Amino acid sequence: MISQVFILSSQGDHLIYKDFRGEAGSDVVGVFYEKVTALTGDQPPVVMNHGDLHFVHVRQGGLYWVATTTADSSPFTLIEFLNRLAALVKDYCGSLCEKSVQMNFALIYELLDEVVDYGYIQTTSSDVLKNFIQTEAVCSKPFSLFDLSNVGLFGAETQQSKVAPSSAATRPVQSSREQGGKSEIFVDVIERMSVVIGSNGVVMKADVEGEIRVKCFMPSCSEMRIGLNEEFSIGKSQIRGYGAAVRVDECSFHQAVRLDEFSSSRILRLCPSPGEQTVMQYQLSDELPSAPPFRLYPTIERDSGGRLLMYLKLRCDLLPRSAAINVCVTIPVPRGSVSVSQELSSPDQSAELKLQSRAIEWRIPRFPGGTQLSALFKLEAPALGPAPLMEVGPVVLAFELPHLTVTGLQIRFLRLSPVQPGPSQRWIRYVTHSDSYVIRV
Amino acid sequence: MPYLGSEDTVRELRRHLSNPNVQSDPLRYRSSILKVIRAMSQGVDVAGLFSEMVKACATVDIVQKKLVYVFLCSYATLNPELSLLVINTLRKDCQDPNPMVRSLALRNMVNLRLPSLAEYVEQPLSAGLRDRAACVRRVAVLGWAKLHNLQPASEIDAAVVNELYGLLRDPDPVVMVNCLRALEEILKEEGGMAINKPITHHLLNRLGQLDVWGQCEVLRVLQRYRPQSESELFDILSLLDASLVSPHPPVMAATLSLFLVLCPDLPAVSFAALERVRGPLLAACGSASRETRFTALCHIQLLLRSLPGLMGAHYKRFFCGYAEPAYIKQRKMQVLVELVNDDNVAMLLDELRGYCTDVNADTAQAAISAIGRIGRSYSDQCLQILTGLLGLQQEHITSAVVQTMRDLVWVCPQCSDTVCSALEGCEETLQDSQGRQALLWLLAVHGERVRSAPYTLEGFIDGVRGEASPGVKMELLTTTMRLFVCRPAETQDMLGRLLHHCIEEETDMCVRDQALLYYRLLRCGMEETRRVLGGRRSEPSLGVLIGRPAEPISQWASSFNTLEPLKQGAGETETTGRASPQHVTFDLDSDLSDTLNSGAGGFSFSPAGVQAPPLTLSLSPALSPEEFERLWTQRRAPPAEEGAEELDYVCLEERIRCPAVPHCSPQSLQAAMQLVNIQTLAFTAAHASPWRVYLYTHAQQAARSALILGQLLYAGEDEDEDEAGLSEGPSPRGREEEVKVTLKQRPRDEKALQGFLSILTAVLHTLPFNTH
């Protein structure tokens, strides 16, 4: 049961406030902000209480999404609801940020009115909601250099016209209805990998969490069929076909997905509702089908002048035709480090010492597969501790792998029925993110 | 907007709203209303515009209507009279052919929250229950709940309640769920709606049509149902099995909650359910939303309380991601500590070691104390890591390590040697008061074995003038006193200086009082001082080799899927304390310590009948469990060789009549043993059969010291002679009340052994008879 819902900006501005049950005054908004900003880093902020009133909040898009409730409510329900609410707002407003929420507050009030009544969640399905929501989204189109150049998906330099611009999917769902927006459908396969590689190069942990997300801007779409790899198998024992099997450990589907053709030919059937939805989620632990994408060969020593020399060789083990982009290597350095001088192998890379996080950040905008980069960092640290080498590392990599899934999951085809009248576009996008890619040194 | 005062804003808005030109242009009118709502949600008090907004309510534009209703519902309670003007418009809208307009009007009519309007509202609400459109029925059903809560004193209309019960069969699933919610609210005083068999089965059958939120609601309501027979129970359970592994965490949690409530008497079923939810819970732990991850982690901690082995194989799922916030990392570490076993301990410690140098000091400290917790079962590996961390000479790490070592030594006395040698020199790195207090505590308790202890103390005492924390000063006083007792020559001078400073110059009353207390104590003589200060060195209530016992599920079932588990701060690690254990003598069950004290003259340190130099028992040097095991099995040498070793060691078996022993709690046994300096090293749980305790001590008599290892065995009523092996034949009577004592001593010293046996017998007889 939800007593109030409010949305605050990160500076504490009241963006949206809705009281469903009249049990507490609006002054709790201020109380919440004081509490949440007074927390130190290690205190769990998700649930806080003020007398009998409990605050449950999530952070999305740099905003606080808060619900107040009583102690016996289910935290899973509340958090899932707030996340869902944020997703709905994103669907309806196009993007999720302070500005879009501010501009579309009327729309958000309308949404809240339909989604929750008297503190009880009524529906969050965009199929149902589309009949009730009347306000149109106000879309901000800030001037951006990205619109001018033909920069492709996820910033990748793919100059082909068959690639949608990366901002294509950040638009309000409803514009497709009246404003004659293009009727499009996006199917994204997104994987997040978390890997730990030991100092001896052994992969100690490798997990992949993946999902297939459908974002639909079709005015009418009765059924969609998504064909996955035929060799797709779930669990350890099951092996299909003769080719390289695409295996996941566990797999779950959105409840609207019909699986009658899944076991025979790996086809998901569903009627996409407008907006974004996660059609399938899957996990793979401990066994990657291919080598981990990056390896690091570090040499670290102290020179006579008290400096710390770090020679890093980083190899990208992807196939030569693919590349990692926006690679950021974070190398924690010992306390007392003052400055760093660097020798990098190409001018587009950059590196700097972040004193606040005590780490060197080495940025590589594009890193093609099968290549190797090296960097030499000379760390000036006048007051080094007795064991500085123990303080170096673990090295963390953040990156994106566009057009690639680590598990090898592919979408064979995407069919819509009935066949759409007029031009409609179907986009399939693959991307793998690093959730946490740690290499011990 | 922020530069205008709220009054100016309101005046400006009013001018806009009442401008006829604006009113005639729908778009401008709507945008003026938008401005009002915007001001409202920014916290400006726009209540003064109420009458203008009431006028704006009469429109055909639905968007404008909705906006005005948002305003009216916020301010109606301040303007009850003016709100009467709206009710006509609303009632008219309730007749509108458009169901959306009908539901909107109906909802906002009740949302005005004006009890005075109740009479106007009831009729449209009743009509709404029978409306053709589901969306109107949804609103009407909840409207009754709102209306009831507006006038809690009013009679419940039985006809409405019946109608609501009837609407449970409504084809629209949301209407059905709303009926549940409304009935629960209306019948709150009677304990909620009736959950009988037909309703339960109806709800269960429709579970599949509901969305996630509806399913959660139904599952929660069903918790009150008690199945009439076992077969019905199992029917329900098998029906719910699919939602137990639902990919939606809310449904999974609600189902498990229901399972635990439905079968409190069937632990096997509950445990099977816990096993089933492992997959979904682990998936939630890897969810993209960090809040969901956190919630899942907190609930996994609950599950682990009853089923410690549940996640053992999946420990890697709880490794911390680099970018995760500190609060999630800490929870994960708490879970990791629970999951440690022989197979994964190396991997786990390796991982935790990596977190110890985290940039975030909180995370680093949590990792260090997690290693300390694992150290209770795997002390060697953990101490190695902790000692290595001291080498970094970083302030916050050293402080956390010293505190962790203190906590570890308190529960694992066998670690004290390693800790003592590691402590040398770390006082220079320590800056914060917590860390220094921990160091002082360690010096107080094990100071006689730290070579440099007096020098360290000297440094502290020299700097006492600049010391800000009273806690450190008090700890310093105690430490110096205790060190004085065991190393008087080195510490006498500095103790004098410290006491002088604290009594003459100290302004903090607590510190001064404590100094005065010690001063007076010293005047009472050395014996008295030693008696008062000789506190215990280790936690008296801990079995070294027993893990935490698994709790029954009922302990936490009621808090599952509530906010409770998320609120419990950092949990158990925090309770073991960031404060040093007290230096006071442990407070035993009063009768036990009375008996011991009264008997003390009789037996304890000079056993009757042995006219020899007094026998003292001592715990140091400490013996690790592994060492004990080696010595114990080594001395179980074949009897043939016994002659050769005769001189070296002796083995003695004795039976002691003691009915209480196998029934007493491990804590009281250990406490009793500690009191006479016998260390219990391992024991089986109370009431287990055969029940065993392993213990050791060093018996010192006239400058000779001998290690005594002992085993107490109680094999239960049907004692198995072969298993006991070393027994010399059963005693004829009262066998079940006897405990077999096997003692091994090196070097051989019959008198000391006899003395020890009499002490042991006396202790065993004082044990309280503890029947749970």
Short mmCIF file of C-alpha atoms in Angstrom, two decimals, chain A residues 1 14-23 40-49 54-60 69-84 102-103 105-106 109-110 113-114 116-118 120-125 128 131-136 192 196 203-207 209 211 213 250 252-255 281 283 285-286 330 332 334-335 356-359 385-388 390-391 393-394 396 435-438 440, chain B residues 30 34-35 37-38 40-43 62-63 66-67 70 100 103-104 107-108 111 113 135 138-139 142-143 145-146 149-150 174 178 181-182 185 188 210-213 215-217 220 247-250 252-253 279-296 299 316-323 325-327 330-331 347 350-354 357-360 362 388-389 391-394 396 560-564 566-569:
data_model
loop_
_atom_site.label_atom_id
_atom_site.label_comp_id
_atom_site.label_asym_id
_atom_site.label_seq_id
_atom_site.Cartn_x
_atom_site.Cartn_y
_atom_site.Cartn_z
CA MET A 1 0.00 0.00 0.00
CA HIS A 14 10.09 18.89 -5.76
CA LEU A 15 9.14 17.72 -9.23
CA ILE A 16 6.09 15.60 -8.60
CA TYR A 17 4.15 15.05 -5.41
CA LYS A 18 1.04 12.93 -5.18
CA ASP A 19 -0.73 11.99 -1.99
CA PHE A 20 -2.96 8.94 -2.36
CA ARG A 21 -4.27 8.33 1.11
CA GLY A 22 -4.02 11.61 2.97
CA GLU A 23 -2.21 9.98 5.86
CA THR A 40 27.04 8.21 4.76
CA GLY A 41 28.19 5.88 2.06
CA ASP A 42 27.85 2.61 3.88
CA GLN A 43 24.31 3.03 5.14
CA PRO A 44 21.69 1.34 3.05
CA PRO A 45 19.47 4.13 1.81
CA VAL A 46 16.75 2.08 0.19
CA VAL A 47 14.48 2.06 3.21
CA MET A 48 14.32 4.83 5.78
CA ASN A 49 11.71 5.59 8.34
CA HIS A 54 8.62 4.42 5.73
CA PHE A 55 10.34 5.76 2.67
CA VAL A 56 11.27 3.37 -0.08
CA HIS A 57 13.15 4.89 -2.94
CA VAL A 58 15.04 4.07 -6.08
CA ARG A 59 17.34 6.27 -8.08
CA GLN A 60 16.81 6.41 -11.79
CA THR A 69 4.33 3.29 3.03
CA THR A 70 3.76 1.27 6.17
CA ALA A 71 6.19 -1.23 7.64
CA ASP A 72 4.49 -4.41 6.48
CA SER A 73 4.55 -3.66 2.77
CA SER A 74 6.54 -5.82 0.44
CA PRO A 75 9.83 -4.21 -0.51
CA PHE A 76 9.99 -6.25 -3.69
CA THR A 77 6.63 -4.91 -4.82
CA LEU A 78 7.43 -1.31 -3.98
CA ILE A 79 10.82 -1.30 -5.62
CA GLU A 80 9.55 -3.10 -8.68
CA PHE A 81 6.69 -0.60 -8.86
CA LEU A 82 8.97 2.43 -8.63
CA ASN A 83 11.22 0.98 -11.30
CA ARG A 84 8.22 0.28 -13.46
CA GLN A 102 9.67 18.90 -15.28
CA MET A 103 8.25 19.56 -18.71
CA PHE A 105 4.55 16.96 -15.09
CA ALA A 106 0.95 17.06 -16.23
CA TYR A 109 0.24 13.27 -12.79
CA GLU A 110 -2.15 11.73 -15.26
CA ASP A 113 -3.69 8.86 -11.37
CA GLU A 114 -4.31 5.85 -13.57
CA VAL A 116 -2.32 3.98 -8.53
CA ASP A 117 -5.64 4.54 -6.83
CA TYR A 118 -5.94 4.95 -3.09
CA TYR A 120 -3.18 0.37 -4.60
CA ILE A 121 -1.44 -0.35 -7.84
CA GLN A 122 -4.10 -0.68 -10.54
CA THR A 123 -2.17 -1.41 -13.68
CA THR A 124 1.18 -0.63 -15.15
CA SER A 125 0.64 -2.18 -18.53
CA VAL A 128 -4.19 -0.52 -20.83
CA ASN A 131 -6.43 4.31 -23.61
CA PHE A 132 -6.46 6.61 -20.64
CA ILE A 133 -3.53 8.90 -21.13
CA GLN A 134 -4.58 12.00 -23.02
CA THR A 135 -1.84 14.49 -22.44
CA GLU A 136 0.80 14.62 -25.06
CA ARG A 192 26.07 -7.29 -18.99
CA VAL A 196 37.11 -11.50 -12.38
CA VAL A 203 39.24 -16.55 -15.10
CA MET A 204 37.90 -16.82 -11.59
CA LYS A 205 34.39 -15.71 -12.23
CA ALA A 206 32.49 -14.93 -15.39
CA ASP A 207 28.81 -14.14 -15.30
CA GLU A 209 23.18 -11.35 -17.47
CA GLU A 211 17.95 -9.56 -21.79
CA ARG A 213 14.18 -5.75 -24.87
CA GLU A 250 18.64 -19.91 -16.72
CA SER A 252 12.80 -16.46 -17.99
CA PHE A 253 10.23 -14.81 -20.17
CA HIS A 254 7.75 -11.99 -19.93
CA GLN A 255 4.37 -13.40 -19.12
CA GLN A 281 16.04 -12.48 -19.39
CA GLN A 283 21.94 -15.73 -17.18
CA SER A 285 27.56 -18.22 -15.06
CA ASP A 286 31.10 -19.47 -14.97
CA THR A 330 40.86 2.26 -14.06
CA PRO A 332 44.03 2.16 -8.52
CA PRO A 334 48.96 3.82 -3.96
CA ARG A 335 48.19 6.55 -1.52
CA GLN A 356 39.83 11.74 -5.49
CA SER A 357 39.34 8.14 -6.45
CA ARG A 358 43.09 7.46 -6.23
CA ALA A 359 43.25 5.92 -9.64
CA GLY A 385 54.07 3.42 1.83
CA PRO A 386 56.26 0.40 2.53
CA ALA A 387 54.33 -1.91 0.25
CA PRO A 388 53.11 0.19 -2.67
CA MET A 390 50.12 -4.25 -2.82
CA GLU A 391 48.05 -1.15 -3.26
CA GLY A 393 45.07 -2.81 -8.53
CA PRO A 394 42.79 -4.53 -9.11
CA VAL A 396 38.82 -2.41 -13.65
CA ASP A 435 29.07 -4.66 -15.43
CA SER A 436 32.26 -5.24 -13.54
CA TYR A 437 35.36 -6.42 -15.36
CA VAL A 438 38.12 -6.83 -12.83
CA ARG A 440 43.82 -8.54 -10.48
CA ARG B 30 -5.09 25.13 -20.35
CA LEU B 34 -0.70 24.07 -16.18
CA LYS B 35 1.19 26.93 -14.62
CA ILE B 37 -0.25 22.93 -11.16
CA ARG B 38 3.43 23.47 -11.80
CA MET B 40 1.69 23.65 -6.80
CA SER B 41 4.07 20.75 -7.27
CA GLN B 42 7.00 23.05 -6.68
CA GLY B 43 5.61 23.73 -3.24
CA ILE B 62 -10.52 15.94 -20.55
CA VAL B 63 -6.91 16.99 -20.13
CA LYS B 66 -7.73 16.08 -15.10
CA LEU B 67 -5.47 18.99 -14.31
CA VAL B 70 -5.32 17.34 -9.38
CA MET B 100 -13.39 7.59 -19.00
CA SER B 103 -14.52 7.04 -13.88
CA LEU B 104 -12.58 10.27 -13.61
CA ARG B 107 -12.63 8.88 -8.52
CA ASN B 108 -12.15 12.54 -7.82
CA ASN B 111 -10.63 12.00 -3.52
CA ARG B 113 -11.81 13.79 1.07
CA CYS B 135 -12.82 1.09 -15.41
CA ARG B 138 -12.71 -0.40 -10.47
CA VAL B 139 -12.97 3.15 -9.26
CA LEU B 142 -12.20 1.47 -4.15
CA GLY B 143 -14.41 4.52 -3.70
CA ALA B 145 -13.19 1.98 0.87
CA LYS B 146 -12.25 5.64 0.69
CA ASN B 149 -12.26 5.63 5.90
CA LEU B 150 -13.57 9.18 5.64
CA VAL B 174 -8.62 -5.53 -11.47
CA ASN B 178 -9.93 -3.99 -5.84
CA ARG B 181 -8.65 -4.42 -1.09
CA ALA B 182 -11.86 -2.55 -0.37
CA GLU B 185 -10.30 -1.90 4.51
CA LYS B 188 -10.71 -3.99 9.17
CA LEU B 210 -3.96 -11.24 -12.79
CA ASP B 211 -0.96 -9.05 -13.35
CA VAL B 212 2.00 -9.03 -10.98
CA TRP B 213 0.45 -6.56 -8.56
CA GLN B 215 -1.16 -11.70 -7.77
CA CYS B 216 0.79 -10.20 -4.88
CA GLU B 217 -2.37 -8.80 -3.38
CA ARG B 220 -1.11 -11.68 0.71
CA PRO B 247 10.66 -14.32 -12.74
CA HIS B 248 9.00 -11.39 -10.98
CA PRO B 249 10.54 -10.98 -7.55
CA PRO B 250 7.35 -9.56 -5.98
CA MET B 252 8.09 -15.01 -5.85
CA ALA B 253 8.44 -13.31 -2.46
CA GLY B 279 17.13 -19.55 -8.50
CA PRO B 280 14.77 -16.56 -8.67
CA LEU B 281 16.42 -14.95 -5.65
CA LEU B 282 19.85 -15.32 -7.20
CA ALA B 283 18.51 -13.83 -10.41
CA ALA B 284 17.15 -10.88 -8.41
CA CYS B 285 20.61 -10.47 -6.89
CA GLY B 286 21.94 -9.87 -10.39
CA SER B 287 19.13 -7.57 -11.39
CA ALA B 288 19.93 -4.34 -13.19
CA SER B 289 18.24 -2.32 -10.46
CA ARG B 290 20.52 -1.94 -7.49
CA GLU B 291 17.59 -1.53 -5.13
CA THR B 292 16.20 -4.90 -6.19
CA ARG B 293 19.63 -6.42 -5.68
CA PHE B 294 19.80 -5.00 -2.21
CA THR B 295 16.35 -6.28 -1.30
CA ALA B 296 17.17 -9.74 -2.58
CA HIS B 299 16.16 -11.64 2.10
CA LYS B 316 30.64 -16.40 -6.73
CA ARG B 317 27.33 -14.69 -7.34
CA PHE B 318 28.02 -12.64 -4.24
CA PHE B 319 31.35 -11.28 -5.36
CA CYS B 320 31.15 -7.52 -5.40
CA GLY B 321 31.00 -5.66 -8.65
CA TYR B 322 33.42 -2.79 -8.95
CA ALA B 323 30.86 -0.07 -9.42
CA PRO B 325 27.53 1.11 -4.05
CA ALA B 326 29.07 0.48 -0.65
CA TYR B 327 25.87 -0.69 0.99
CA GLN B 330 28.72 -4.73 2.56
CA ARG B 331 25.65 -6.92 2.37
CA MET B 347 38.77 -18.23 -3.23
CA ASP B 350 41.37 -14.03 -2.02
CA GLU B 351 38.37 -12.05 -3.17
CA LEU B 352 37.83 -10.35 0.18
CA ARG B 353 41.50 -9.45 0.34
CA GLY B 354 41.03 -7.48 -2.85
CA THR B 357 42.37 -1.86 -0.31
CA ASP B 358 39.17 -0.37 -1.71
CA VAL B 359 39.15 3.39 -2.11
CA ASN B 360 36.02 3.57 -0.01
CA ASP B 362 33.80 1.83 4.71
CA GLY B 388 49.89 -8.67 5.60
CA LEU B 389 47.51 -5.73 5.60
CA GLY B 391 52.32 -3.98 6.28
CA LEU B 392 50.52 -1.38 4.17
CA GLN B 393 50.79 1.01 7.11
CA GLN B 394 47.66 2.83 6.14
CA HIS B 396 42.22 3.24 8.23
CA PHE B 560 9.89 -12.06 5.24
CA ASN B 561 8.79 -9.78 2.42
CA THR B 562 8.38 -6.77 4.72
CA LEU B 563 10.63 -3.78 5.11
CA GLU B 564 12.07 -5.26 8.30
CA LEU B 566 16.12 -4.10 4.85
CA LYS B 567 16.26 -1.94 7.89
CA GLN B 568 18.40 -4.07 10.15
CA GLY B 569 21.59 -2.07 9.97
#
